[in-house]
Coordinates of C-alpha atoms in Angstrom, one line a residue:
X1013 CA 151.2 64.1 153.5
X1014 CA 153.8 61.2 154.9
X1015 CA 154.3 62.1 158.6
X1016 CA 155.9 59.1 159.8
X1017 CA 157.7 56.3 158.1
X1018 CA 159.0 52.8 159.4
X1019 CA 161.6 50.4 158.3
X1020 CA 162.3 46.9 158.4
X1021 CA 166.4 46.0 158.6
X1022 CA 166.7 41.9 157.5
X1023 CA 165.8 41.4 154.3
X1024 CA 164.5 45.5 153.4
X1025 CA 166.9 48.2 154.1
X1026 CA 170.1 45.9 154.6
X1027 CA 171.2 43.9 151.5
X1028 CA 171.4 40.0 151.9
X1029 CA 175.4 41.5 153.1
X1030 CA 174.5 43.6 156.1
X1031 CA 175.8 46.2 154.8
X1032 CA 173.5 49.3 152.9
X1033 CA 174.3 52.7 151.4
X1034 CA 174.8 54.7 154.5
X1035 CA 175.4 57.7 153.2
X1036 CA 172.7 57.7 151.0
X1037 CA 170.3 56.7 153.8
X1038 CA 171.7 59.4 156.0
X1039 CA 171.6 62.2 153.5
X1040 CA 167.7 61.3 152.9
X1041 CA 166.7 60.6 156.7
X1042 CA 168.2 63.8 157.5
X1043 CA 166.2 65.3 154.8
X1044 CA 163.1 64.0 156.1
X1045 CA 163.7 64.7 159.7
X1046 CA 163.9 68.5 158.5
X1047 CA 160.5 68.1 157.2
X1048 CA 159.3 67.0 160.4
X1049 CA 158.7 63.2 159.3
X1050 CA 159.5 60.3 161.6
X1051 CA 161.6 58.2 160.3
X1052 CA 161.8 54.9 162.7
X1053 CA 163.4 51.2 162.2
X1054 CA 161.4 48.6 162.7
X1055 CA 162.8 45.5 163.5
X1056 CA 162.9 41.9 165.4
X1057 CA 166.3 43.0 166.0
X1058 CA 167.6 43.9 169.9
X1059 CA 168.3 47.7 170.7
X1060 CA 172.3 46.9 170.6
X1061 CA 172.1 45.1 167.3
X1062 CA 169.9 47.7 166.2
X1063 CA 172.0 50.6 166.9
X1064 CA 175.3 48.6 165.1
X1065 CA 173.9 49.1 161.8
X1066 CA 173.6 52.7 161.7
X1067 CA 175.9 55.1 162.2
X1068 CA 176.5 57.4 164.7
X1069 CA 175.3 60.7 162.8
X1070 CA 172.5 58.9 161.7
X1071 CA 171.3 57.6 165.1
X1072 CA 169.9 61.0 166.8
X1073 CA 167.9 61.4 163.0
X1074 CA 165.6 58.1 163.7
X1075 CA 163.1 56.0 166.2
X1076 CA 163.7 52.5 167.0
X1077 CA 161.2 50.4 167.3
X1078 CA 163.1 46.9 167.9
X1079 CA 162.7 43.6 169.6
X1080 CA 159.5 43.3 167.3
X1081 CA 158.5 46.6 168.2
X1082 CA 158.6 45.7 172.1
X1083 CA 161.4 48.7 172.5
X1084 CA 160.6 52.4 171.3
X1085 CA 163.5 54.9 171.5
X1086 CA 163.9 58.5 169.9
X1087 CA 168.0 57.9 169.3
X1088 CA 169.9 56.1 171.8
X1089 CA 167.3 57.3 174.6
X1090 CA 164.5 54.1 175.1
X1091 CA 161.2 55.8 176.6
X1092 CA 159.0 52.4 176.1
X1093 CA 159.7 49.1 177.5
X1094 CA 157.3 46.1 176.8
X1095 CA 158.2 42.9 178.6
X1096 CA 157.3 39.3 179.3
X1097 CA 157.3 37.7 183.4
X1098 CA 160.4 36.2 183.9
X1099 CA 159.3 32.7 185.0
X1100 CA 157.1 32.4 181.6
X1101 CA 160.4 33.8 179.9
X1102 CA 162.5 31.2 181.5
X1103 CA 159.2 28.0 180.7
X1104 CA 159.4 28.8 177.4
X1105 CA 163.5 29.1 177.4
X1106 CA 163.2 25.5 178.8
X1107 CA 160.9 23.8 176.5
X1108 CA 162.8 25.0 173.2
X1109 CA 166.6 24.8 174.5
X1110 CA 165.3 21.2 173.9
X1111 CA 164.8 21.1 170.4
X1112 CA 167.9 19.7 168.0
X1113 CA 169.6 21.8 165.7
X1114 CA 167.5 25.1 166.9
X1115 CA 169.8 27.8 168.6
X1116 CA 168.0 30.3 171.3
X1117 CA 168.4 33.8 172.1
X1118 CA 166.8 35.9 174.7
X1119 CA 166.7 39.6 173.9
X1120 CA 166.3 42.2 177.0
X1121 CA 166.8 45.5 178.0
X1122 CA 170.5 45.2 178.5
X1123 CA 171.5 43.1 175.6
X1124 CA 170.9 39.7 173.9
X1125 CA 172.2 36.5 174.9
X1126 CA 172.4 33.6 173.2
X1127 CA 172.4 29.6 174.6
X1128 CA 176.1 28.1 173.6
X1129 CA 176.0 25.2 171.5
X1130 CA 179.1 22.9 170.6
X1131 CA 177.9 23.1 166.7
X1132 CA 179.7 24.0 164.5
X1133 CA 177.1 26.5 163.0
X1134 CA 176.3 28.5 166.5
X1135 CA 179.9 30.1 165.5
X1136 CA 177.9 31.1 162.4
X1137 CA 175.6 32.6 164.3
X1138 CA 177.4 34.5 166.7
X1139 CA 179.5 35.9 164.1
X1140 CA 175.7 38.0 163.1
X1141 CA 175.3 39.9 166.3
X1142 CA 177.5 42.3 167.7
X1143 CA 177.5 42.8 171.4
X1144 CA 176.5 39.5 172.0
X1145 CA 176.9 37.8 175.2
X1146 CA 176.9 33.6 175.6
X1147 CA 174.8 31.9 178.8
X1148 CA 175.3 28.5 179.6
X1149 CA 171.7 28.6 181.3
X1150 CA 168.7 31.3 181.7
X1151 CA 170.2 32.0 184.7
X1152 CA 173.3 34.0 183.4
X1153 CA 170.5 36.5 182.7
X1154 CA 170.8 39.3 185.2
X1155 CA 167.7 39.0 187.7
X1156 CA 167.5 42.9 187.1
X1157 CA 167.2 42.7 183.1
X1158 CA 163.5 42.8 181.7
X1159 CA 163.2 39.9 178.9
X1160 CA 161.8 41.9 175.9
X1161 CA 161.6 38.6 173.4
X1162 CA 162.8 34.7 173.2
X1163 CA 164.1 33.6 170.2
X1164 CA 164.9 30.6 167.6
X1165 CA 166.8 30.3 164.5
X1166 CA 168.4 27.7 162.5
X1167 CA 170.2 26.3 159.5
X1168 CA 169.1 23.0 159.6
X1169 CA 165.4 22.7 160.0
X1170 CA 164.2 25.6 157.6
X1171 CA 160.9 23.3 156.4
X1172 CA 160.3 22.6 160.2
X1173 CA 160.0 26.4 161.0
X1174 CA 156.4 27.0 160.2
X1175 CA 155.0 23.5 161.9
X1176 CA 156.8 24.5 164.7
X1177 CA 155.8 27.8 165.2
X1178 CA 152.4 26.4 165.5
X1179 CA 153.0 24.1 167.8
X1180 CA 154.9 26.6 170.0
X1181 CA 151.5 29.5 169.7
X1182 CA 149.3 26.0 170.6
X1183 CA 151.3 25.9 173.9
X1184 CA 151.9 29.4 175.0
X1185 CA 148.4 31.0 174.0
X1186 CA 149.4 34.1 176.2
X1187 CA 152.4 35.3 174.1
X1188 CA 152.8 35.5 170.5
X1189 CA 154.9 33.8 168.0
X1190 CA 155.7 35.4 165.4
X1191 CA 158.1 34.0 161.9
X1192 CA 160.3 35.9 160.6
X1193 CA 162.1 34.8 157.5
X1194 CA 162.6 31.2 156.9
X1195 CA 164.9 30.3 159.7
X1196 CA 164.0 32.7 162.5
X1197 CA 161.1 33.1 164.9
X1198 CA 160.0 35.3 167.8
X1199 CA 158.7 34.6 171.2
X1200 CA 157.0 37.4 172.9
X1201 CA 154.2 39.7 174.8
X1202 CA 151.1 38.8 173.1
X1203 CA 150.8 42.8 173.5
X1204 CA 153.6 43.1 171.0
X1205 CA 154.3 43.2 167.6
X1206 CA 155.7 45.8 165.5
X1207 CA 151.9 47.1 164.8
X1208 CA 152.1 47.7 168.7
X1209 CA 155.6 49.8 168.2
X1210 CA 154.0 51.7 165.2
X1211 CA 150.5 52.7 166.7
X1212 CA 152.5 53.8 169.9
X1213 CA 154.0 56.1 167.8
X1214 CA 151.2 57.4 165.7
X1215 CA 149.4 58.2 169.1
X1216 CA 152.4 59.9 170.3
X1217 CA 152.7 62.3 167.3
X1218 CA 149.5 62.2 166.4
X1219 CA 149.6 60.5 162.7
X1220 CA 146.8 58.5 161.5
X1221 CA 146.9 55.7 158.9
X1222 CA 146.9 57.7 155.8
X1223 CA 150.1 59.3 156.7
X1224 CA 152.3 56.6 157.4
X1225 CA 154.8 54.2 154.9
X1226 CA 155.8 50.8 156.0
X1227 CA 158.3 48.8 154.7
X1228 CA 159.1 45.0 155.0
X1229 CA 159.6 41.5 153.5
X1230 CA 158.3 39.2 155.8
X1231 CA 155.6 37.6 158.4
X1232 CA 156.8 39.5 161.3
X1233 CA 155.8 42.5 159.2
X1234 CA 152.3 41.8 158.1
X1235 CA 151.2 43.7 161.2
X1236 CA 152.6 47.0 161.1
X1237 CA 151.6 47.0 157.4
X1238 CA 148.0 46.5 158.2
X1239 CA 148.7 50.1 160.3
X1240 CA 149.4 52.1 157.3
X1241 CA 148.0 53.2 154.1
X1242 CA 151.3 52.8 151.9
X1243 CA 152.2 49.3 152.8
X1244 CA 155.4 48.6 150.6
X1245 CA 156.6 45.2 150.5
X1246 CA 160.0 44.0 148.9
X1247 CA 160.8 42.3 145.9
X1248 CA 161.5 39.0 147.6
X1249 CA 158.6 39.1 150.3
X1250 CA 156.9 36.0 152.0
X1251 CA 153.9 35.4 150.3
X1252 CA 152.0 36.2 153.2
X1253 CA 153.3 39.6 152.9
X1254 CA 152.4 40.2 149.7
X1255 CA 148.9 39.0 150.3
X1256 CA 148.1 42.5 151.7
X1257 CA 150.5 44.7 150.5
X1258 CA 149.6 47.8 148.3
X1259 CA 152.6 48.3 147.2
X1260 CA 155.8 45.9 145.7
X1261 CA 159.7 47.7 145.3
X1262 CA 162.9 46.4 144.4
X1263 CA 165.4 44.2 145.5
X1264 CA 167.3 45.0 149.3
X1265 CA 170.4 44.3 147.2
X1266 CA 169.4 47.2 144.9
X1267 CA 168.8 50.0 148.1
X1268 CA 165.2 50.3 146.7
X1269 CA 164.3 51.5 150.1
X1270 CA 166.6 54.5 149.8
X1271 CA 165.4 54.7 146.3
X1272 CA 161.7 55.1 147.4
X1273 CA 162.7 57.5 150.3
X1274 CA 164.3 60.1 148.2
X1275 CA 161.1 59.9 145.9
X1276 CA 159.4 61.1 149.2
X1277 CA 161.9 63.5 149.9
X1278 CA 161.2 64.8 146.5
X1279 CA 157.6 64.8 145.8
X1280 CA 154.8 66.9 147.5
X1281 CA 152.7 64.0 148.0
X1282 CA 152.7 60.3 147.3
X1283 CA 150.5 60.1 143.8
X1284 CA 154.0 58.8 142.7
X1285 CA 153.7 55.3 144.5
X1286 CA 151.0 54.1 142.4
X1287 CA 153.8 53.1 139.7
X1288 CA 154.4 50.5 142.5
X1289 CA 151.3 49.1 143.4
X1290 CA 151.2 45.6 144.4
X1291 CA 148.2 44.4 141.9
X1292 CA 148.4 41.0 143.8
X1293 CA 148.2 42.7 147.1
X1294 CA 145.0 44.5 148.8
X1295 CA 143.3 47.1 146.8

């Protein structure tokens, strides 16, 4: 029996839009949560941002566990903070401020901010988040705020993310970088990751491996999936991901993770998913 299931947002449950079926997905999460399963988003996404895509009806059905699985709430309550020191925050902050055509964001507690940039294509950028608040320096971060993540994204230098990344995990062996996407990487607690968000919630309900779904397209996901026994990766996954996936769905454009949950919803148990089975992935 499924007892607790988690989500990816970029790229899984939202469509290459931003936008998704929200009635559908409220209809079927409430559903669920009548059957007593967890249902939990799982994303590199802050809290704020987080909480913009759903709405409010839907929020106090679902777990967050965002900022790469360094923030775990039940709603709009948080109950599990996982940071990084301040002055490491603000080292690593310095060193890739510094690199052309990449555009940094710090996530915390409180909000995300993001460096300002006279390009053209920060605008782009901004226009993404909601809530978002520009710094001109680290310092414009609240002394008070716990930095959850720090992280990069670009337009530009899409075939320099990957090289990059290792360059940045060669330098800062205490945290973990982690890709997500093609233009986007992570910068956080190397006691993170969303496999960190999804075992503190299988230790908190009590739900081992063989009762859990996970969903995602990409290398920030490969870690959580490892946690469950239905590991469903999308249509368009990273290759990575599809490496150990059991499972393969639809298109994001095509709400195949709705789809899926209201098979669950439906079915006694899960001898359905084997229709989907990823025959490239793990056995």
């Amino acid at each position: 029996m499924v007892k607790l299931i988690a989500i990816d947002l970029d790229g899984t449950l939202l469509r290459n839009d931003q936008q998704y079926d929200k009635v559908r997905f409220r209809n079927v999460v409430k559903n669920l949560y009548e059957k007593g399963i967890i249902v939990a988003i799982a994303t590199g996404n802050s809290f704020s941002q987080s909480l913009h895509y759903i709405d409010d009806e839907t929020i106090p059905y679902l777990y967050f566990a965002t900022d790469n699985g360094n923030t775990i709430s039940k709603g709009r309550e948080i109950f599990h903070i996982n940071s990084i020191d301040r002055e490491e925050a603000k080292e690593v902050f310095d060193y890739v401020s510094k690199l052309d055509d990449f555009y940094v964001q710090v996530n915390t507690d409180k909000g995300m901010y993001l460096l300002k940039s006279e390009d053209y294509i920060f605008e782009e950028f901004s226009k993404l988040f909601k809530n978002l608040i520009e710094m001109e320096s680290f310092e414009d971060i609240p002394k008070d705020e716990k930095i959850l993540l720090v992280g990069l994204s670009t337009l530009k230098r899409i075939d320099d993310v990957y090289n990059i990344s290792v360059e940045l995990q060669d330098k800062y062996p205490n945290l973990q970088v982690c890709k997500s996407g093609v233009q986007w990487m992570d910068i956080f607690s190397k006691d993170g990751g969303k496999h960190i968000g999804l075992k503190y919630l299988q230790e908190k309900y009590n739900v081992d491996e063989d009762e859990t779904v996970t969903f995602g397209d990409s290398n920030n996901d490969i870690s959580m999936m490892q946690e469950a026994k239905y590991s469903i990766a999308m249509k368009d996954s990273s290759d990575e991901l599809l490496k150990i996936a059991k499972y393969q769905i639809g298109s994001n454009d095509d709400s195949a993770v709705i789809e899926l949950l209201e098979e669950i919803n439906s079915n006694v148990n899960m001898d359905f998913i084997e229709k989907y089975r990823n025959k490239k992935g793990q056995i």
